[in-house]
Short mmCIF file of C-alpha atoms and ligand atoms in Angstrom, two decimals:
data_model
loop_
_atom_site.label_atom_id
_atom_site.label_comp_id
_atom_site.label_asym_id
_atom_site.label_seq_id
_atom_site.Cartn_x
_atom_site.Cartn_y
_atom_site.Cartn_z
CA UNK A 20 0.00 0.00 0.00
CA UNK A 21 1.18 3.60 -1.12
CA UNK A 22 0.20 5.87 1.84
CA UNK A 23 -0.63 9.64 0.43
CA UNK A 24 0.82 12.59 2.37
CA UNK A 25 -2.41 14.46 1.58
CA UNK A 26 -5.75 13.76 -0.56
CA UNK A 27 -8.28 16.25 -1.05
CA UNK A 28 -12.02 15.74 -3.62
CA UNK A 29 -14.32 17.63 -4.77
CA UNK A 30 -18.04 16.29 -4.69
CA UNK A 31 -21.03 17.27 -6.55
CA UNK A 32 -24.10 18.11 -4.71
CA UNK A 33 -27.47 16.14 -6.44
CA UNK A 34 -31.01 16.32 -6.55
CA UNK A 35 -33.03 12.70 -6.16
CA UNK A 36 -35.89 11.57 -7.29
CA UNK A 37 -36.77 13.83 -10.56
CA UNK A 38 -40.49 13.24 -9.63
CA UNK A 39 -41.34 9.65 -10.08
CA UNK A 40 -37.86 7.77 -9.69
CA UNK A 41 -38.28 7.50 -5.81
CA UNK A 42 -35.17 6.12 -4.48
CA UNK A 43 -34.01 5.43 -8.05
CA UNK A 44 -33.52 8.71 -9.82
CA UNK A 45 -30.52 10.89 -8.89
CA UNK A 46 -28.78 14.24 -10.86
CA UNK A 47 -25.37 15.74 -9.95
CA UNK A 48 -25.89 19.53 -9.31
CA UNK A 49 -22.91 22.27 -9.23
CA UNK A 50 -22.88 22.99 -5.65
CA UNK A 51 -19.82 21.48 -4.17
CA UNK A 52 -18.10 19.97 -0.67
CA UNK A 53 -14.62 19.61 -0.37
CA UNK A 54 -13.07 17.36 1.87
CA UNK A 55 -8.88 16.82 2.71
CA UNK A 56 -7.44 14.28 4.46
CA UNK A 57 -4.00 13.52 5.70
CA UNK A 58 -2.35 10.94 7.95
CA UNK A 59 -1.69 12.07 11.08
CA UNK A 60 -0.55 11.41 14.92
CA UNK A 61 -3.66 12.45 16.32
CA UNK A 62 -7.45 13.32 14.63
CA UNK A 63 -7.83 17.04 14.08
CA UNK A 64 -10.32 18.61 12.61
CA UNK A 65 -10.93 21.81 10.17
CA UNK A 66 -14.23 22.64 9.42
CA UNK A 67 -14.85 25.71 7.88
CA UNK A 68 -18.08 27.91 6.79
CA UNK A 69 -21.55 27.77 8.54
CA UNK A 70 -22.55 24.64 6.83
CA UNK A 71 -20.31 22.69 9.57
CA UNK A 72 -21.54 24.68 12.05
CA UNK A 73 -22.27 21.87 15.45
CA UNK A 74 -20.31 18.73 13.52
CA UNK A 75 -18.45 16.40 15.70
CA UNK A 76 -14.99 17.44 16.21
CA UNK A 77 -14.47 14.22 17.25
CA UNK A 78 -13.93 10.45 16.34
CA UNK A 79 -17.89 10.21 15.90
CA UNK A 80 -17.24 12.43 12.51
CA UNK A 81 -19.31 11.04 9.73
CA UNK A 82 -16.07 11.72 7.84
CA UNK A 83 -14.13 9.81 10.25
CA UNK A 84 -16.08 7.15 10.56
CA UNK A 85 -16.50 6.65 6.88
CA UNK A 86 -12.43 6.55 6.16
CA UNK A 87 -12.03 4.19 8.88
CA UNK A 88 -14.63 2.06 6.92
CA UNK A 89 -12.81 1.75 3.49
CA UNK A 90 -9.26 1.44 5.70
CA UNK A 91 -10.78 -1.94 7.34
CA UNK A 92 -12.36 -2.90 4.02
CA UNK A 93 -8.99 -2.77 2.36
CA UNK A 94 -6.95 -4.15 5.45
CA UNK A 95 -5.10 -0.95 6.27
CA UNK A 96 -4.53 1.01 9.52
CA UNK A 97 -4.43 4.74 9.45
CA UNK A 98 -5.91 5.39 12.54
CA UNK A 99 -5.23 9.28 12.98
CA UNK A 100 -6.28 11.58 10.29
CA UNK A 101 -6.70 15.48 9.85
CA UNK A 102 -9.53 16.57 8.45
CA UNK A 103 -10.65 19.62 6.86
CA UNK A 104 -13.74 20.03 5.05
CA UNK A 105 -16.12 23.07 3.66
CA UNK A 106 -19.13 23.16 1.49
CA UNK A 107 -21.52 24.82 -0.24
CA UNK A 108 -23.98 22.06 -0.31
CA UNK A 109 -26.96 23.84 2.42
CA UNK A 110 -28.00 20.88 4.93
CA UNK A 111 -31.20 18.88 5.52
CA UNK A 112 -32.52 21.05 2.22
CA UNK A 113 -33.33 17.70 -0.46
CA UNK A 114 -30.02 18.65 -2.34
CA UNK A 115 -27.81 15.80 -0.91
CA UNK A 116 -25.61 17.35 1.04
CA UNK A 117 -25.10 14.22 3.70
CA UNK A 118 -24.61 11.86 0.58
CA UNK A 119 -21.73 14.43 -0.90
CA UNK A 120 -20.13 14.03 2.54
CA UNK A 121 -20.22 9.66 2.39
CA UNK A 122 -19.01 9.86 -1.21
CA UNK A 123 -16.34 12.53 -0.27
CA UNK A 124 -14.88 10.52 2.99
CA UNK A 125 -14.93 6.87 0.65
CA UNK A 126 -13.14 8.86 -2.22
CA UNK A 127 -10.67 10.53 -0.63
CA UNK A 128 -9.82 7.49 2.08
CA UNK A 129 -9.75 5.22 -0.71
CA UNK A 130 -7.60 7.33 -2.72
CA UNK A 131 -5.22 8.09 0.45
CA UNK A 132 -4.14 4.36 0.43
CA UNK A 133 -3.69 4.23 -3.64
CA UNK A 134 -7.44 3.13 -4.59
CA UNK A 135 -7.54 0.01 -3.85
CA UNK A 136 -11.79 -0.38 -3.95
CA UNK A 137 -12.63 0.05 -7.30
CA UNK A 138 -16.04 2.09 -7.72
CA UNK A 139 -19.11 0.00 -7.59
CA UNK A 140 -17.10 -1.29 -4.13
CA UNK A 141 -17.76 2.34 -2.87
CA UNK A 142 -21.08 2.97 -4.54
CA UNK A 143 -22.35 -0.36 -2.30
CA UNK A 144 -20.78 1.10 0.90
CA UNK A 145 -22.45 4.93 -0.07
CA UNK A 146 -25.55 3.14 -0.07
CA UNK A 147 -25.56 0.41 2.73
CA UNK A 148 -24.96 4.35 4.82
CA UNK A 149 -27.54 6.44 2.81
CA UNK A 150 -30.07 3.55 2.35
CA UNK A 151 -30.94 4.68 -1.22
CA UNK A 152 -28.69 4.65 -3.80
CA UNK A 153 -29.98 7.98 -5.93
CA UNK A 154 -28.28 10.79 -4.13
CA UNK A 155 -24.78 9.17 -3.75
CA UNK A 156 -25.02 7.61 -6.97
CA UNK A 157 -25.17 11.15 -8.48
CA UNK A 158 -22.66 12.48 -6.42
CA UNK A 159 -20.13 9.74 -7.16
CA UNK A 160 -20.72 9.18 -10.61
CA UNK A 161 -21.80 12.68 -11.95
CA UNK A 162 -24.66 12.94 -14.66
CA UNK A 163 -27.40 11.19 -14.14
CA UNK A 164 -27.94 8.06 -12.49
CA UNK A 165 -30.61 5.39 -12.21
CA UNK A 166 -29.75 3.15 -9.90
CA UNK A 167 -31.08 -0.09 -8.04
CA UNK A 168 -30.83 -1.43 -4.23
CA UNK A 169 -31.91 -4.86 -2.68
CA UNK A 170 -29.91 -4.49 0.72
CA UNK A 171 -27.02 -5.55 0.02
CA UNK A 172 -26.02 -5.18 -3.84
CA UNK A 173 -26.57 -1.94 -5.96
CA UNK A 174 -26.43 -1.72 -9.65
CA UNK A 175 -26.72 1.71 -11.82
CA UNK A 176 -26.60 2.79 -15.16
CA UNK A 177 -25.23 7.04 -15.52
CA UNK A 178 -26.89 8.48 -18.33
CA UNK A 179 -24.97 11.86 -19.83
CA UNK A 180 -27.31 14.70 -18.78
CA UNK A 181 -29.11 15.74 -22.11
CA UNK A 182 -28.15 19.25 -23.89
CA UNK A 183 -30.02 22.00 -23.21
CA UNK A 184 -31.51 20.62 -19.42
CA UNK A 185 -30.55 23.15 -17.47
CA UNK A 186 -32.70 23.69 -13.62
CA UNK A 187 -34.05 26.65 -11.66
CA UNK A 188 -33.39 25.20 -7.90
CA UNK A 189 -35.76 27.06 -5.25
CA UNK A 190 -34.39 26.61 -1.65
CA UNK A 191 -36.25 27.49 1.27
CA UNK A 192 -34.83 28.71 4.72
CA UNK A 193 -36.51 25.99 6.80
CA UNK A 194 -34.89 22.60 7.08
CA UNK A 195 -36.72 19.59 6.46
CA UNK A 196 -35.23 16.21 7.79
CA UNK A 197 -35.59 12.99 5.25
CA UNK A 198 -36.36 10.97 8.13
CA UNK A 199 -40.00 13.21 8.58
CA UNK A 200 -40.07 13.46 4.86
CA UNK A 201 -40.58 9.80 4.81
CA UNK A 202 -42.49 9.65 7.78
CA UNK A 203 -45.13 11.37 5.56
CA UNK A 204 -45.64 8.73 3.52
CA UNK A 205 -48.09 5.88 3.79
CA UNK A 206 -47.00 1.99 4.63
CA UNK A 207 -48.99 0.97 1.43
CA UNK A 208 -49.40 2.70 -2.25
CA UNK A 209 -52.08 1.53 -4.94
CA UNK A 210 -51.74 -0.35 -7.80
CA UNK A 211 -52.49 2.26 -10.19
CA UNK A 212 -50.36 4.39 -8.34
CA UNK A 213 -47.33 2.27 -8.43
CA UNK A 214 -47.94 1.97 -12.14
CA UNK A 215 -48.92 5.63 -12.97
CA UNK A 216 -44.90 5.99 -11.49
CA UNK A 217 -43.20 2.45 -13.07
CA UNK A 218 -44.48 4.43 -16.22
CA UNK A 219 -43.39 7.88 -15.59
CA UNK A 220 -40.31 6.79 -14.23
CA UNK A 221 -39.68 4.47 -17.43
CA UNK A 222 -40.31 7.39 -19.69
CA UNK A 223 -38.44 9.56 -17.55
CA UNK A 224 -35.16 7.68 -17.77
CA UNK A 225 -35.83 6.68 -21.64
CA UNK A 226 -36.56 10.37 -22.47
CA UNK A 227 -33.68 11.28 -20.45
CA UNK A 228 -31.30 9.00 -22.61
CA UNK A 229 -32.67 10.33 -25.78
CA UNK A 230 -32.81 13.84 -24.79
CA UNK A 231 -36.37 13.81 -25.43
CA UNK A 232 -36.48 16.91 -23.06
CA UNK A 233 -40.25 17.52 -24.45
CA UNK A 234 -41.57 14.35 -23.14
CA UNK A 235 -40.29 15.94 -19.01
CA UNK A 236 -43.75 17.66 -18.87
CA UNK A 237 -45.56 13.75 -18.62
CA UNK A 238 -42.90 12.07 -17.14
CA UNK A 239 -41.70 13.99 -14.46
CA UNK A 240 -45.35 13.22 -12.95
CA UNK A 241 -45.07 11.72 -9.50
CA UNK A 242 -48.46 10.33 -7.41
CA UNK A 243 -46.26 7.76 -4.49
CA UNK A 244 -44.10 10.79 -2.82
CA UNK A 245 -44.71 14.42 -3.66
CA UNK A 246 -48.64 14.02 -2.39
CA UNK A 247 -47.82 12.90 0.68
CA UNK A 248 -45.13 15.63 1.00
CA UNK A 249 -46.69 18.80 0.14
CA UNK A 250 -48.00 19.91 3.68
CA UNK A 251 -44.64 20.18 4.72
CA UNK A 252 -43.75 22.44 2.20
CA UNK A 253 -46.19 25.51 1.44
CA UNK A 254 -46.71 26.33 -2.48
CA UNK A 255 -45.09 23.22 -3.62
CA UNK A 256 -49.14 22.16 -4.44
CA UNK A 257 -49.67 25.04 -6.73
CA UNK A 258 -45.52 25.14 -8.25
CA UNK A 259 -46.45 21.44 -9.20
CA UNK A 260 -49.19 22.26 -10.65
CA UNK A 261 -48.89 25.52 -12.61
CA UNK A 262 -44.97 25.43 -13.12
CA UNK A 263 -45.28 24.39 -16.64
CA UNK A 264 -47.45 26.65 -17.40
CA UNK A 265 -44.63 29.46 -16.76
CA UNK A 266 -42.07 27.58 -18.71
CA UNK A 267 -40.92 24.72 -17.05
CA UNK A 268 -40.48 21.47 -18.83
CA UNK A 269 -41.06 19.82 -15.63
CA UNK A 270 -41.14 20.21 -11.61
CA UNK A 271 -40.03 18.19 -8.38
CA UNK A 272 -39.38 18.01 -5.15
CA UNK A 273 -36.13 17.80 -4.80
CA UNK A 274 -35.20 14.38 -2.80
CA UNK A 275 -36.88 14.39 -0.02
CA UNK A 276 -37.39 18.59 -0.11
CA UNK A 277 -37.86 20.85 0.96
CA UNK A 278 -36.21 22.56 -2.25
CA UNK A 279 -37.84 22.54 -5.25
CA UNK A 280 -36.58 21.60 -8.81
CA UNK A 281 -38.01 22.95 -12.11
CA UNK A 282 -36.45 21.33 -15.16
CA UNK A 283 -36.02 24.61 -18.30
CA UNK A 284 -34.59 24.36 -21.10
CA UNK A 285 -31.70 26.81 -21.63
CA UNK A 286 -32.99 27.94 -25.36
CA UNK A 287 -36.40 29.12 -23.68
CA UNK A 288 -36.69 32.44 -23.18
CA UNK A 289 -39.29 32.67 -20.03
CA UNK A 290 -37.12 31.60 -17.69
CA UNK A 291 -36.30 34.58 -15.62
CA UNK A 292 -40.40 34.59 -15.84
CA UNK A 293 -40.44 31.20 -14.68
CA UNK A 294 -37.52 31.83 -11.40
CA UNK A 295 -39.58 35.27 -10.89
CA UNK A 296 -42.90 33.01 -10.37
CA UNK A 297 -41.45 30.67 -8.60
CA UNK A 298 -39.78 32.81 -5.82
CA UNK A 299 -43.17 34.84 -5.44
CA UNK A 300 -45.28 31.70 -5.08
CA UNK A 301 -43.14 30.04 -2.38
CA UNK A 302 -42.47 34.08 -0.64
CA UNK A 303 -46.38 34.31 -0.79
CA UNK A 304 -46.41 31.41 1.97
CA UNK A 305 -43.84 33.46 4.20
CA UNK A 306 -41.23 31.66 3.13
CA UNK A 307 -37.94 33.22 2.53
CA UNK A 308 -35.91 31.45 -1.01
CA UNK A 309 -32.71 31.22 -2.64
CA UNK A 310 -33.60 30.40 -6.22
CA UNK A 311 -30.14 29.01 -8.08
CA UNK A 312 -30.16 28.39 -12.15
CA UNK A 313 -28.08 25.24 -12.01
CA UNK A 314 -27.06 22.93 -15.01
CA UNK A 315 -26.29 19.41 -14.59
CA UNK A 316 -22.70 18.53 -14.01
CA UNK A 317 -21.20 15.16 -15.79
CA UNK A 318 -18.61 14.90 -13.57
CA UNK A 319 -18.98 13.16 -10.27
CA UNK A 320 -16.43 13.29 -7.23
CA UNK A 321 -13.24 14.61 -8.24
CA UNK A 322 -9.72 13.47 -6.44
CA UNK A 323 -7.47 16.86 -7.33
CA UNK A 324 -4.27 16.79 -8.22
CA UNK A 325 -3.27 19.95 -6.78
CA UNK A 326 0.45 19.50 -5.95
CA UNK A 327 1.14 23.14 -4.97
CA UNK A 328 1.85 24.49 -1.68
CA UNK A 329 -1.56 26.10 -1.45
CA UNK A 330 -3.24 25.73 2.19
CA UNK A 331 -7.06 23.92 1.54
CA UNK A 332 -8.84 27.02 2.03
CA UNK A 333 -6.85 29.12 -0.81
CA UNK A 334 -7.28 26.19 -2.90
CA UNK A 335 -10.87 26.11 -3.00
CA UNK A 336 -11.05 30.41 -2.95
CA UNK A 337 -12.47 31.73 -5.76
CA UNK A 338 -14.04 28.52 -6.49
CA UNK A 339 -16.82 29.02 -3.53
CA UNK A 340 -20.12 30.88 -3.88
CA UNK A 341 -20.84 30.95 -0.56
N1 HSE B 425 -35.14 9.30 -2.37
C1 HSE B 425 -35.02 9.89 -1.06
C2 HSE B 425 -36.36 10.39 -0.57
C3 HSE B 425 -34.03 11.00 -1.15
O1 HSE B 425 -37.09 10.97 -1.37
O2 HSE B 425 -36.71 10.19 0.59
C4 HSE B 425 -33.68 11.55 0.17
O3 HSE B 425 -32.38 12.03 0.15
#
């Protein structure tokens, strides 16, 4: 084994889901975490920006917890490690930011001890910790993925995102927890409502592949998750509902929300009409929203070859929107 002095990655954020492909569907977005990690003779930690604001500073780190998983997989020991991390992924908001931080400890461990787990190894250890493989699939792999999970094994396909997709992200100031999100829904869904989304979701993915971006407006049509969801986030009702009519191919919640995605296409004209409308109709609840015109990224987690001398925090400068 070839021990690294230093590692550091870049991860995609991702939205999950796209509407019908619950717990299937998953899009890298460009929002990014960045994570370093070095050997060391005790665990340190250097978390900067608000979004690590109340993280473990401790050996009960996600991050730590996550390296030490792929060292015992591969049968090293590197027991001590500082860590430094920021991102601009916001928490608990449906955008993936606790599957950017798995995919960002197995990359960067893994790549620490010369990458010995090859990358469906740490796509089945991202999901065994997320428990659904569409947000970490995403954020490992880039583009989009569709992606399946019996308990133990995981396979995925990553489709290039289509030309032309580009999304108007709406993200609320209130946190909403996936664990409520799913609380929400109901033990049990109906037959025609498990096939009203096998169907969208099919045509989804198929459309997605061909960049049939005029078939979103069907297919992005959800009846097993969003229903049961909307109470918990006010004007996503009427924004699924009336989106398209200002110019969105399609609309979502975005994983498990409470952010919304609408789907445009980067030719059309309306939408600064369309982020305009959707701002208002969320503000018109009392919610305050950060609306962000994202395209999709192709690339998933990135390990960076930055050899200079540059500390972590002037290395991502200039790079951060935050
Ligand atoms: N597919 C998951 C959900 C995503 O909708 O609950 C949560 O990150």
């Amino acid at each position: 084994m070839s021990l690294s002095q230093v590692v550091r990655v870049k991860v995609p954020a991702s939205t999950a889901n796209l509407g019908p492909g619950f717990d299937t569907l998953g899009m890298a977005l460009p929002l990014y975490s960045w994570l370093e990690l070095r050997p060391s003779d005790r665990t340190v930690f250097h978390l900067h920006g608000d979004q690590m604001e109340g993280l473990p500073q401790d050996k009960s780190n996600l991050i730590y917890k996550v390296s030490q998983m792929v060292f015992q997989e591969a049968g090293v020991s590197v027991p001590d490690l500082e860590i430094s991390m920021y991102s601009d992924i916001p928490l608990t908001r449906g955008l993936g930011s606790s599957a950017s931080a798995i995919v960002g400890a197995l990359a960067a461990a893994n790549a620490l001890i010369g990458s010995p787990l090859p990358d469906a190894k740490l796509f089945h250890m991202a999901t065994a910790l997320e428990k659904h493989p569409d947000n970490v699939g995403a954020s490992l792999f880039g583009g989009i993925v569709a992606a399946a999970w019996d308990g133990t094994h995981a396979d995925y396909v990553r489709i290039a995102p289509p030309a032309h997709l580009e999304t108007l992200v709406v993200i609320p100031d209130f946190q909403l927890s996936t664990t409520k999100a799913r609380e929400a829904l109901p033990a049990q869904v109906k037959l025609e409502d498990a096939v009203y989304n096998i169907s969208r979701s099919s045509l989804l993915t198929a459309a997605l592949s061909a960049g049939r971006l005029d078939l979103l407006r069907e297919a992005m049509k959800d009846r097993i998750h969003q229903p049961y969801r909307a109470p918990l986030v006010p004007g996503m009702s009427k924004i699924l509902e009336e989106a398209q009519k200002q110019g969105a191919l399609g609309v979502a919640l975005s994983g498990a929300g409470p952010t919304m995605i609408a789907f445009v296409d980067n030719r059309d004209a309306r939408i600064e009409q369309l982020r305009v409308y959707l701002v208002e109709t969320m503000e018109a609840e009392g919610i305050t929203v950060s609306c962000l015109q994202l395209s999709p990224v192709a690339e998933g987690v990135q390990v960076l070859g930055d050899k200079s001398d540059r500390t972590f925090m002037e290395m991502i400068r200039g790079e951060i929107t935050a």
